[in-house]
PDB file of C-alpha atoms and ligand atoms in Angstrom:
ATOM      1  CA  MET A  18     -23.720 -32.028  68.097  1.00  0.00           C
ATOM      2  CA  HIS A  19     -22.555 -28.624  69.121  1.00  0.00           C
ATOM      3  CA  GLY A  20     -22.268 -25.162  67.615  1.00  0.00           C
ATOM      4  CA  LEU A  21     -22.004 -21.459  68.320  1.00  0.00           C
ATOM      5  CA  ALA A  22     -25.012 -19.208  67.637  1.00  0.00           C
ATOM      6  CA  TYR A  23     -23.508 -15.860  66.616  1.00  0.00           C
ATOM      7  CA  ALA A  24     -25.192 -12.491  67.111  1.00  0.00           C
ATOM      8  CA  LYS A  25     -25.816 -10.063  64.219  1.00  0.00           C
ATOM      9  CA  VAL A  26     -25.976  -6.382  63.543  1.00  0.00           C
ATOM     10  CA  ASN A  27     -27.975  -4.714  60.792  1.00  0.00           C
ATOM     11  CA  LEU A  28     -25.481  -2.484  58.964  1.00  0.00           C
ATOM     12  CA  THR A  29     -28.487  -1.155  57.058  1.00  0.00           C
ATOM     13  CA  LEU A  30     -32.187  -1.674  57.776  1.00  0.00           C
ATOM     14  CA  GLU A  31     -34.595   0.134  55.465  1.00  0.00           C
ATOM     15  CA  ILE A  32     -38.348  -0.331  55.853  1.00  0.00           C
ATOM     16  CA  THR A  33     -40.206   0.231  52.596  1.00  0.00           C
ATOM     17  CA  GLY A  34     -43.813  -0.356  53.646  1.00  0.00           C
ATOM     18  CA  LYS A  35     -46.356  -2.432  55.509  1.00  0.00           C
ATOM     19  CA  ARG A  36     -47.526  -5.771  54.125  1.00  0.00           C
ATOM     20  CA  PRO A  37     -51.048  -7.164  54.048  1.00  0.00           C
ATOM     21  CA  ASP A  38     -49.962  -9.806  56.629  1.00  0.00           C
ATOM     22  CA  GLY A  39     -49.143  -7.042  59.163  1.00  0.00           C
ATOM     23  CA  TYR A  40     -45.357  -7.415  58.891  1.00  0.00           C
ATOM     24  CA  HIS A  41     -43.155  -4.757  57.346  1.00  0.00           C
ATOM     25  CA  GLU A  42     -41.296  -5.081  54.065  1.00  0.00           C
ATOM     26  CA  LEU A  43     -37.608  -4.505  54.640  1.00  0.00           C
ATOM     27  CA  ILE A  44     -34.232  -4.534  52.971  1.00  0.00           C
ATOM     28  CA  SER A  45     -31.205  -4.993  55.203  1.00  0.00           C
ATOM     29  CA  VAL A  46     -27.496  -5.751  55.097  1.00  0.00           C
ATOM     30  CA  MET A  47     -26.939  -8.135  57.982  1.00  0.00           C
ATOM     31  CA  GLN A  48     -23.638  -9.288  59.431  1.00  0.00           C
ATOM     32  CA  THR A  49     -22.779 -11.986  61.979  1.00  0.00           C
ATOM     33  CA  ILE A  50     -20.502 -10.816  64.813  1.00  0.00           C
ATOM     34  CA  SER A  51     -18.325 -12.562  67.382  1.00  0.00           C
ATOM     35  CA  LEU A  52     -20.683 -12.628  70.387  1.00  0.00           C
ATOM     36  CA  ALA A  53     -22.143 -16.125  70.508  1.00  0.00           C
ATOM     37  CA  ASP A  54     -24.310 -18.471  72.533  1.00  0.00           C
ATOM     38  CA  ASP A  55     -23.230 -22.058  72.908  1.00  0.00           C
ATOM     39  CA  LEU A  56     -25.831 -24.714  71.986  1.00  0.00           C
ATOM     40  CA  SER A  57     -25.607 -28.496  71.993  1.00  0.00           C
ATOM     41  CA  PHE A  58     -28.156 -31.127  71.018  1.00  0.00           C
ATOM     42  CA  GLU A  59     -28.387 -34.882  71.316  1.00  0.00           C
ATOM     43  CA  PRO A  60     -31.368 -36.924  70.125  1.00  0.00           C
ATOM     44  CA  ALA A  61     -33.361 -38.404  73.058  1.00  0.00           C
ATOM     45  CA  PRO A  62     -36.901 -39.770  73.524  1.00  0.00           C
ATOM     46  CA  VAL A  63     -38.053 -36.636  75.359  1.00  0.00           C
ATOM     47  CA  LEU A  64     -37.627 -32.975  74.289  1.00  0.00           C
ATOM     48  CA  SER A  65     -35.845 -30.855  76.920  1.00  0.00           C
ATOM     49  CA  LEU A  66     -33.868 -27.614  77.273  1.00  0.00           C
ATOM     50  CA  GLU A  67     -31.344 -26.812  79.965  1.00  0.00           C
ATOM     51  CA  CYS A  68     -30.286 -23.163  80.044  1.00  0.00           C
ATOM     52  CA  ASP A  69     -28.014 -21.211  82.396  1.00  0.00           C
ATOM     53  CA  VAL A  70     -30.556 -18.355  82.291  1.00  0.00           C
ATOM     54  CA  PRO A  71     -33.536 -20.026  83.990  1.00  0.00           C
ATOM     55  CA  GLU A  72     -36.098 -17.506  82.686  1.00  0.00           C
ATOM     56  CA  LEU A  73     -35.276 -18.564  79.110  1.00  0.00           C
ATOM     57  CA  ALA A  74     -35.732 -22.308  79.744  1.00  0.00           C
ATOM     58  CA  ASN A  75     -39.455 -22.255  79.043  1.00  0.00           C
ATOM     59  CA  GLU A  76     -41.816 -23.688  76.445  1.00  0.00           C
ATOM     60  CA  ASP A  77     -41.725 -20.464  74.401  1.00  0.00           C
ATOM     61  CA  ASN A  78     -38.003 -20.785  73.745  1.00  0.00           C
ATOM     62  CA  LEU A  79     -37.486 -20.870  69.964  1.00  0.00           C
ATOM     63  CA  VAL A  80     -35.064 -23.786  70.326  1.00  0.00           C
ATOM     64  CA  LEU A  81     -37.913 -26.010  71.570  1.00  0.00           C
ATOM     65  CA  LYS A  82     -40.246 -24.609  68.919  1.00  0.00           C
ATOM     66  CA  ALA A  83     -37.640 -25.489  66.254  1.00  0.00           C
ATOM     67  CA  ALA A  84     -37.608 -29.119  67.436  1.00  0.00           C
ATOM     68  CA  ARG A  85     -41.405 -29.318  67.466  1.00  0.00           C
ATOM     69  CA  LEU A  86     -41.570 -27.863  63.973  1.00  0.00           C
ATOM     70  CA  LEU A  87     -39.258 -30.607  62.667  1.00  0.00           C
ATOM     71  CA  GLY A  88     -41.095 -33.263  64.724  1.00  0.00           C
ATOM     72  CA  GLN A  89     -37.933 -34.321  66.607  1.00  0.00           C
ATOM     73  CA  THR A  90     -37.077 -34.831  70.273  1.00  0.00           C
ATOM     74  CA  GLY A  91     -33.796 -34.512  72.143  1.00  0.00           C
ATOM     75  CA  ARG A  92     -31.851 -32.716  74.810  1.00  0.00           C
ATOM     76  CA  PHE A  93     -30.625 -29.155  74.260  1.00  0.00           C
ATOM     77  CA  VAL A  94     -28.096 -27.414  76.481  1.00  0.00           C
ATOM     78  CA  LEU A  95     -27.941 -23.640  75.893  1.00  0.00           C
ATOM     79  CA  ARG A  96     -25.331 -21.368  77.427  1.00  0.00           C
ATOM     80  CA  LYS A  97     -26.297 -17.735  76.909  1.00  0.00           C
ATOM     81  CA  ARG A  98     -23.209 -15.652  76.242  1.00  0.00           C
ATOM     82  CA  MET A  99     -24.757 -12.680  74.462  1.00  0.00           C
ATOM     83  CA  PRO A 100     -27.193 -10.113  75.828  1.00  0.00           C
ATOM     84  CA  PHE A 101     -30.787 -11.105  75.078  1.00  0.00           C
ATOM     85  CA  ALA A 102     -33.733  -8.909  74.030  1.00  0.00           C
ATOM     86  CA  ALA A 103     -31.001  -6.597  72.720  1.00  0.00           C
ATOM     87  CA  GLY A 104     -31.590  -6.288  68.950  1.00  0.00           C
ATOM     88  CA  LEU A 105     -28.724  -8.700  68.277  1.00  0.00           C
ATOM     89  CA  GLY A 106     -30.911 -11.595  67.118  1.00  0.00           C
ATOM     90  CA  GLY A 107     -29.897 -13.957  69.928  1.00  0.00           C
ATOM     91  CA  GLY A 108     -33.130 -15.965  70.109  1.00  0.00           C
ATOM     92  CA  SER A 109     -33.314 -16.172  66.301  1.00  0.00           C
ATOM     93  CA  SER A 110     -29.691 -17.295  66.039  1.00  0.00           C
ATOM     94  CA  ASP A 111     -30.277 -20.010  68.673  1.00  0.00           C
ATOM     95  CA  ALA A 112     -33.345 -21.148  66.687  1.00  0.00           C
ATOM     96  CA  ALA A 113     -31.447 -21.299  63.375  1.00  0.00           C
ATOM     97  CA  LEU A 114     -28.649 -23.302  64.995  1.00  0.00           C
ATOM     98  CA  ALA A 115     -31.220 -25.625  66.613  1.00  0.00           C
ATOM     99  CA  LEU A 116     -32.679 -26.404  63.152  1.00  0.00           C
ATOM    100  CA  ARG A 117     -29.207 -27.168  61.762  1.00  0.00           C
ATOM    101  CA  LEU A 118     -28.172 -29.290  64.768  1.00  0.00           C
ATOM    102  CA  ILE A 119     -31.378 -31.349  64.580  1.00  0.00           C
ATOM    103  CA  ASP A 120     -31.019 -31.814  60.809  1.00  0.00           C
ATOM    104  CA  GLU A 121     -27.461 -33.129  61.315  1.00  0.00           C
ATOM    105  CA  ALA A 122     -27.881 -35.136  64.503  1.00  0.00           C
ATOM    106  CA  CYS A 123     -31.146 -36.796  63.389  1.00  0.00           C
ATOM    107  CA  HIS A 124     -29.831 -37.356  59.819  1.00  0.00           C
ATOM    108  CA  LEU A 125     -32.853 -35.634  58.292  1.00  0.00           C
ATOM    109  CA  HIS A 126     -30.940 -34.273  55.258  1.00  0.00           C
ATOM    110  CA  LEU A 127     -33.627 -31.646  54.708  1.00  0.00           C
ATOM    111  CA  PRO A 128     -33.212 -29.512  51.590  1.00  0.00           C
ATOM    112  CA  PRO A 129     -31.898 -26.044  52.512  1.00  0.00           C
ATOM    113  CA  GLU A 130     -35.110 -24.341  51.306  1.00  0.00           C
ATOM    114  CA  ARG A 131     -37.151 -26.509  53.697  1.00  0.00           C
ATOM    115  CA  ILE A 132     -34.933 -25.429  56.628  1.00  0.00           C
ATOM    116  CA  VAL A 133     -35.244 -21.755  55.597  1.00  0.00           C
ATOM    117  CA  GLU A 134     -39.036 -22.161  55.380  1.00  0.00           C
ATOM    118  CA  ALA A 135     -39.092 -23.655  58.903  1.00  0.00           C
ATOM    119  CA  GLY A 136     -36.833 -20.813  60.082  1.00  0.00           C
ATOM    120  CA  ALA A 137     -39.162 -18.130  58.692  1.00  0.00           C
ATOM    121  CA  LYS A 138     -42.012 -19.669  60.700  1.00  0.00           C
ATOM    122  CA  LEU A 139     -39.993 -19.242  63.891  1.00  0.00           C
ATOM    123  CA  GLY A 140     -39.091 -15.562  63.354  1.00  0.00           C
ATOM    124  CA  SER A 141     -38.229 -12.997  60.701  1.00  0.00           C
ATOM    125  CA  ASP A 142     -34.478 -12.967  61.530  1.00  0.00           C
ATOM    126  CA  VAL A 143     -34.052 -16.768  61.592  1.00  0.00           C
ATOM    127  CA  PRO A 144     -33.489 -17.314  57.811  1.00  0.00           C
ATOM    128  CA  PHE A 145     -30.489 -14.931  57.847  1.00  0.00           C
ATOM    129  CA  PHE A 146     -28.767 -16.978  60.558  1.00  0.00           C
ATOM    130  CA  LEU A 147     -29.043 -20.124  58.391  1.00  0.00           C
ATOM    131  CA  TYR A 148     -26.574 -18.398  56.019  1.00  0.00           C
ATOM    132  CA  GLY A 149     -24.560 -16.187  58.397  1.00  0.00           C
ATOM    133  CA  GLY A 150     -21.662 -14.006  57.271  1.00  0.00           C
ATOM    134  CA  THR A 151     -22.753 -10.967  55.248  1.00  0.00           C
ATOM    135  CA  ALA A 152     -26.123 -11.049  53.462  1.00  0.00           C
ATOM    136  CA  LEU A 153     -28.693  -8.809  51.830  1.00  0.00           C
ATOM    137  CA  VAL A 154     -32.048  -9.656  53.383  1.00  0.00           C
ATOM    138  CA  GLY A 155     -35.487  -8.803  51.960  1.00  0.00           C
ATOM    139  CA  GLY A 156     -39.193  -9.501  52.313  1.00  0.00           C
ATOM    140  CA  ARG A 157     -40.046  -9.673  56.005  1.00  0.00           C
ATOM    141  CA  GLY A 158     -36.637 -11.331  56.480  1.00  0.00           C
ATOM    142  CA  GLU A 159     -37.226 -14.611  54.650  1.00  0.00           C
ATOM    143  CA  ARG A 160     -35.419 -13.648  51.434  1.00  0.00           C
ATOM    144  CA  VAL A 161     -31.672 -13.965  51.982  1.00  0.00           C
ATOM    145  CA  MET A 162     -29.013 -13.272  49.379  1.00  0.00           C
ATOM    146  CA  PRO A 163     -25.649 -14.401  50.779  1.00  0.00           C
ATOM    147  CA  LEU A 164     -22.772 -12.078  49.829  1.00  0.00           C
ATOM    148  CA  PRO A 165     -18.990 -12.529  49.953  1.00  0.00           C
ATOM    149  CA  ASP A 166     -17.607 -11.924  53.454  1.00  0.00           C
ATOM    150  CA  LEU A 167     -16.766  -8.313  54.203  1.00  0.00           C
ATOM    151  CA  GLN A 168     -13.246  -7.563  55.361  1.00  0.00           C
ATOM    152  CA  ALA A 169     -13.094  -8.159  59.141  1.00  0.00           C
ATOM    153  CA  ARG A 170     -14.037  -5.046  61.141  1.00  0.00           C
ATOM    154  CA  TRP A 171     -14.219  -4.333  64.853  1.00  0.00           C
ATOM    155  CA  LEU A 172     -17.181  -2.695  66.525  1.00  0.00           C
ATOM    156  CA  VAL A 173     -18.418  -1.816  70.012  1.00  0.00           C
ATOM    157  CA  LEU A 174     -21.881  -2.746  71.256  1.00  0.00           C
ATOM    158  CA  LEU A 175     -23.541  -0.749  73.986  1.00  0.00           C
ATOM    159  CA  ASN A 176     -26.776  -2.001  75.513  1.00  0.00           C
ATOM    160  CA  PRO A 177     -28.600   0.856  77.292  1.00  0.00           C
ATOM    161  CA  GLY A 178     -30.319  -1.728  79.507  1.00  0.00           C
ATOM    162  CA  VAL A 179     -33.849  -0.491  78.850  1.00  0.00           C
ATOM    163  CA  PRO A 180     -36.551  -2.837  77.529  1.00  0.00           C
ATOM    164  CA  LEU A 181     -37.769  -2.220  73.984  1.00  0.00           C
ATOM    165  CA  SER A 182     -40.171  -4.604  72.251  1.00  0.00           C
ATOM    166  CA  THR A 183     -39.679  -5.294  68.541  1.00  0.00           C
ATOM    167  CA  ALA A 184     -43.427  -5.183  67.851  1.00  0.00           C
ATOM    168  CA  ALA A 185     -43.703  -1.823  69.695  1.00  0.00           C
ATOM    169  CA  VAL A 186     -40.869  -0.276  67.668  1.00  0.00           C
ATOM    170  CA  TYR A 187     -42.369  -1.431  64.355  1.00  0.00           C
ATOM    171  CA  GLY A 188     -45.758  -0.206  65.627  1.00  0.00           C
ATOM    172  CA  ALA A 189     -44.311   3.256  66.376  1.00  0.00           C
ATOM    173  CA  LEU A 190     -43.116   3.687  62.765  1.00  0.00           C
ATOM    174  CA  ASP A 191     -44.811   6.522  60.948  1.00  0.00           C
ATOM    175  CA  PRO A 192     -45.661   5.565  57.320  1.00  0.00           C
ATOM    176  CA  ALA A 193     -44.038   8.878  56.329  1.00  0.00           C
ATOM    177  CA  GLU A 194     -40.742   7.259  57.427  1.00  0.00           C
ATOM    178  CA  TYR A 195     -40.998   4.404  54.895  1.00  0.00           C
ATOM    179  CA  VAL A 196     -38.085   4.553  52.465  1.00  0.00           C
ATOM    180  CA  ALA A 197     -39.166   5.056  48.840  1.00  0.00           C
ATOM    181  CA  SER A 198     -35.811   4.242  47.224  1.00  0.00           C
ATOM    182  CA  PRO A 199     -33.777   2.077  49.586  1.00  0.00           C
ATOM    183  CA  ARG A 200     -30.036   2.443  49.169  1.00  0.00           C
ATOM    184  CA  SER A 201     -29.270  -1.084  50.420  1.00  0.00           C
ATOM    185  CA  GLN A 202     -30.220  -2.620  47.079  1.00  0.00           C
ATOM    186  CA  TYR A 203     -27.483  -0.670  45.283  1.00  0.00           C
ATOM    187  CA  TRP A 204     -24.774  -1.630  47.730  1.00  0.00           C
ATOM    188  CA  THR A 205     -21.905  -3.311  45.889  1.00  0.00           C
ATOM    189  CA  GLY A 206     -20.748  -5.370  48.853  1.00  0.00           C
ATOM    190  CA  GLN A 207     -17.112  -4.272  48.738  1.00  0.00           C
ATOM    191  CA  ASP A 208     -16.923  -2.187  51.896  1.00  0.00           C
ATOM    192  CA  VAL A 209     -19.199  -1.593  54.896  1.00  0.00           C
ATOM    193  CA  PRO A 210     -22.305   0.231  53.577  1.00  0.00           C
ATOM    194  CA  PRO A 211     -23.229   3.678  54.947  1.00  0.00           C
ATOM    195  CA  LEU A 212     -25.062   2.879  58.212  1.00  0.00           C
ATOM    196  CA  VAL A 213     -28.828   3.511  58.105  1.00  0.00           C
ATOM    197  CA  ASN A 214     -31.769   2.200  60.162  1.00  0.00           C
ATOM    198  CA  THR A 215     -35.374   3.303  59.538  1.00  0.00           C
ATOM    199  CA  LEU A 216     -36.340   1.985  62.990  1.00  0.00           C
ATOM    200  CA  GLU A 217     -33.929   4.226  64.894  1.00  0.00           C
ATOM    201  CA  ALA A 218     -36.165   7.312  65.014  1.00  0.00           C
ATOM    202  CA  ALA A 219     -39.168   5.238  66.167  1.00  0.00           C
ATOM    203  CA  ALA A 220     -37.060   3.529  68.855  1.00  0.00           C
ATOM    204  CA  LEU A 221     -35.767   6.910  70.085  1.00  0.00           C
ATOM    205  CA  ARG A 222     -39.332   8.249  70.325  1.00  0.00           C
ATOM    206  CA  LEU A 223     -40.415   5.222  72.365  1.00  0.00           C
ATOM    207  CA  GLU A 224     -37.366   5.159  74.610  1.00  0.00           C
ATOM    208  CA  PRO A 225     -35.379   8.434  74.619  1.00  0.00           C
ATOM    209  CA  ARG A 226     -32.865   6.913  77.079  1.00  0.00           C
ATOM    210  CA  ILE A 227     -31.213   4.961  74.243  1.00  0.00           C
ATOM    211  CA  ALA A 228     -29.902   8.297  72.920  1.00  0.00           C
ATOM    212  CA  ALA A 229     -27.458   8.318  75.849  1.00  0.00           C
ATOM    213  CA  ALA A 230     -25.842   5.084  74.609  1.00  0.00           C
ATOM    214  CA  ARG A 231     -25.437   6.597  71.145  1.00  0.00           C
ATOM    215  CA  ALA A 232     -23.883   9.766  72.622  1.00  0.00           C
ATOM    216  CA  ARG A 233     -21.435   7.748  74.775  1.00  0.00           C
ATOM    217  CA  LEU A 234     -20.100   5.818  71.781  1.00  0.00           C
ATOM    218  CA  VAL A 235     -19.743   9.006  69.723  1.00  0.00           C
ATOM    219  CA  GLU A 236     -18.021  10.869  72.584  1.00  0.00           C
ATOM    220  CA  ALA A 237     -15.632   7.958  73.073  1.00  0.00           C
ATOM    221  CA  GLY A 238     -14.469   8.413  69.485  1.00  0.00           C
ATOM    222  CA  LEU A 239     -16.711   6.328  67.200  1.00  0.00           C
ATOM    223  CA  PRO A 240     -18.458   8.622  64.691  1.00  0.00           C
ATOM    224  CA  ALA A 241     -20.418   5.863  62.897  1.00  0.00           C
ATOM    225  CA  VAL A 242     -23.037   4.684  65.438  1.00  0.00           C
ATOM    226  CA  LEU A 243     -26.363   2.974  64.732  1.00  0.00           C
ATOM    227  CA  LEU A 244     -29.203   1.180  66.474  1.00  0.00           C
ATOM    228  CA  SER A 245     -29.009  -2.555  65.762  1.00  0.00           C
ATOM    229  CA  GLY A 246     -32.300  -3.942  64.444  1.00  0.00           C
ATOM    230  CA  SER A 247     -35.160  -2.750  66.638  1.00  0.00           C
ATOM    231  CA  GLY A 248     -32.738  -2.100  69.510  1.00  0.00           C
ATOM    232  CA  PRO A 249     -32.107  -1.246  72.222  1.00  0.00           C
ATOM    233  CA  THR A 250     -28.385  -2.003  71.539  1.00  0.00           C
ATOM    234  CA  MET A 251     -26.364   0.689  69.755  1.00  0.00           C
ATOM    235  CA  PHE A 252     -23.178  -0.260  67.901  1.00  0.00           C
ATOM    236  CA  GLY A 253     -20.291   1.840  66.650  1.00  0.00           C
ATOM    237  CA  LEU A 254     -17.724   0.845  64.028  1.00  0.00           C
ATOM    238  CA  ALA A 255     -14.111   1.047  65.212  1.00  0.00           C
ATOM    239  CA  SER A 256     -11.063   1.479  63.006  1.00  0.00           C
ATOM    240  CA  ASP A 257      -9.178  -1.422  64.614  1.00  0.00           C
ATOM    241  CA  HIS A 258      -9.102  -3.882  67.533  1.00  0.00           C
ATOM    242  CA  ALA A 259      -7.214  -1.515  69.855  1.00  0.00           C
ATOM    243  CA  GLU A 260      -9.740   1.283  69.332  1.00  0.00           C
ATOM    244  CA  ALA A 261     -12.648  -1.125  69.906  1.00  0.00           C
ATOM    245  CA  GLU A 262     -11.116  -2.316  73.204  1.00  0.00           C
ATOM    246  CA  ARG A 263     -10.433   1.256  74.323  1.00  0.00           C
ATOM    247  CA  VAL A 264     -13.981   2.432  73.567  1.00  0.00           C
ATOM    248  CA  ALA A 265     -15.502  -0.705  75.125  1.00  0.00           C
ATOM    249  CA  LYS A 266     -13.568   0.010  78.326  1.00  0.00           C
ATOM    250  CA  ALA A 267     -14.486   3.707  78.363  1.00  0.00           C
ATOM    251  CA  THR A 268     -18.222   3.117  77.752  1.00  0.00           C
ATOM    252  CA  GLY A 269     -18.864  -0.219  79.492  1.00  0.00           C
ATOM    253  CA  GLY A 270     -19.640  -1.739  76.083  1.00  0.00           C
ATOM    254  CA  ILE A 271     -18.502  -4.952  74.421  1.00  0.00           C
ATOM    255  CA  ALA A 272     -15.890  -5.174  71.643  1.00  0.00           C
ATOM    256  CA  ALA A 273     -16.743  -7.623  68.852  1.00  0.00           C
ATOM    257  CA  ARG A 274     -15.678  -8.308  65.285  1.00  0.00           C
ATOM    258  CA  PHE A 275     -17.351  -9.451  62.083  1.00  0.00           C
ATOM    259  CA  VAL A 276     -17.572 -13.235  61.681  1.00  0.00           C
ATOM    260  CA  GLY A 277     -17.465 -14.692  58.149  1.00  0.00           C
ATOM    261  CA  ARG A 278     -19.790 -17.361  56.762  1.00  0.00           C
ATOM    262  CA  THR A 279     -17.541 -20.423  57.217  1.00  0.00           C
ATOM    263  CA  ASP A 280     -16.929 -19.697  60.896  1.00  0.00           C
ATOM    264  CA  ALA A 281     -20.576 -18.723  61.462  1.00  0.00           C
ATOM    265  CA  LEU A 282     -21.772 -22.098  60.125  1.00  0.00           C
ATOM    266  CA  ALA A 283     -19.248 -24.420  61.799  1.00  0.00           C
ATOM    267  CA  LEU A 284     -20.692 -27.396  63.720  1.00  0.00           C
ATOM    268  CA  ASP A 285     -18.831 -30.095  65.619  1.00  0.00           C
ATOM    269  CA  TYR A 286     -19.635 -33.453  67.077  1.00  0.00           C
ATOM    270  CA  SER A 287     -18.581 -32.745  70.663  1.00  0.00           C
ATOM    271  CA  ALA A 288     -21.174 -32.193  73.390  1.00  0.00           C
ATOM    272  CA  SER A 289     -19.988 -28.617  74.002  1.00  0.00           C
ATOM    273  CA  ALA A 290     -17.002 -26.343  73.414  1.00  0.00           C
TER     274      ALA A 290
HETATM  275  O1  C5P B  23     -40.872 -12.258  63.195  1.00  0.00           O
HETATM  276  P1  C5P B  23     -40.703 -11.805  64.601  1.00  0.00           P
HETATM  277  O2  C5P B  23     -41.494 -12.644  65.569  1.00  0.00           O
HETATM  278  O3  C5P B  23     -39.278 -11.662  65.010  1.00  0.00           O
HETATM  279  O4  C5P B  23     -41.297 -10.338  64.646  1.00  0.00           O
HETATM  280  C1  C5P B  23     -41.634  -9.696  65.861  1.00  0.00           C
HETATM  281  C2  C5P B  23     -42.558  -8.539  65.551  1.00  0.00           C
HETATM  282  O5  C5P B  23     -41.849  -7.526  64.838  1.00  0.00           O
HETATM  283  C3  C5P B  23     -43.725  -8.887  64.662  1.00  0.00           C
HETATM  284  O6  C5P B  23     -44.818  -9.319  65.425  1.00  0.00           O
HETATM  285  C4  C5P B  23     -44.025  -7.557  63.977  1.00  0.00           C
HETATM  286  O7  C5P B  23     -44.762  -6.733  64.820  1.00  0.00           O
HETATM  287  C5  C5P B  23     -42.650  -6.931  63.840  1.00  0.00           C
HETATM  288  N1  C5P B  23     -42.035  -7.150  62.523  1.00  0.00           N
HETATM  289  C6  C5P B  23     -42.537  -6.475  61.419  1.00  0.00           C
HETATM  290  N2  C5P B  23     -41.947  -6.648  60.195  1.00  0.00           N
HETATM  291  C7  C5P B  23     -40.881  -7.461  60.043  1.00  0.00           C
HETATM  292  C8  C5P B  23     -40.348  -8.134  61.166  1.00  0.00           C
HETATM  293  C9  C5P B  23     -40.946  -7.960  62.391  1.00  0.00           C
HETATM  294  O8  C5P B  23     -43.511  -5.732  61.521  1.00  0.00           O
HETATM  295  N3  C5P B  23     -40.321  -7.596  58.835  1.00  0.00           N
END
């Protein structure tokens, strides 16, 4: 079985407080985009992972953890095509796809809620990727309300190339920054919501160099720029494909477009694309 694990951006990410379990309560409009890793799986007596980025082919890889969680063994081949540790959800998307590939290839027929529960154990962003497309996400990430696909839009991603840990960014949040009345919950889902990310100020305090990526996208002509997730990638919305390509070229960024739910969830029976 084979599939593509698409990246995401958070069009909104509003943090409303800290939970007793140490995680933060959030509400976020998430969207799958056209950067994707390529993952294949075939059942086999021994669990293994082959990856073209050797440093990711280790026991901590969420793809292997997904298989262990479902008690299955087999051979994964992962081709990394999207930047990792970027705020684009790459590891979480790989993990969500691994759960779906195993369920299909091993004929487990798990109920969707069981797969979402397994996903939430692997990481807060994993449940979203089990739905893909456009979704309103709540809780610590485990509550996903799928929404109709937004009209396709182009965007440009710019990775400042500085390390930024998710836990450190959440840790740098000042409780005064928690959002009392999040706007995401009132979003009607018809057009792209006004971009907002509670984590952006904390990320900029931790790593001021990411401000340069924001400035480059704005200077190149994209006024609506936001940090994706906990960063460090910044993205800017473009008005069309041509503008996205032009800005990507001028900034050294990557042009991408929104990917709807049907495409985001497609699987096929070939070994790889
Ligand atoms: O769930 P995941 O392993 O992706 O989360 C990484 C870290 O990000 C957590 O250890 C936590 O510090 C922080 N986090 C959080 N609240 C969330 C999601 C993540 O505090 N809703």
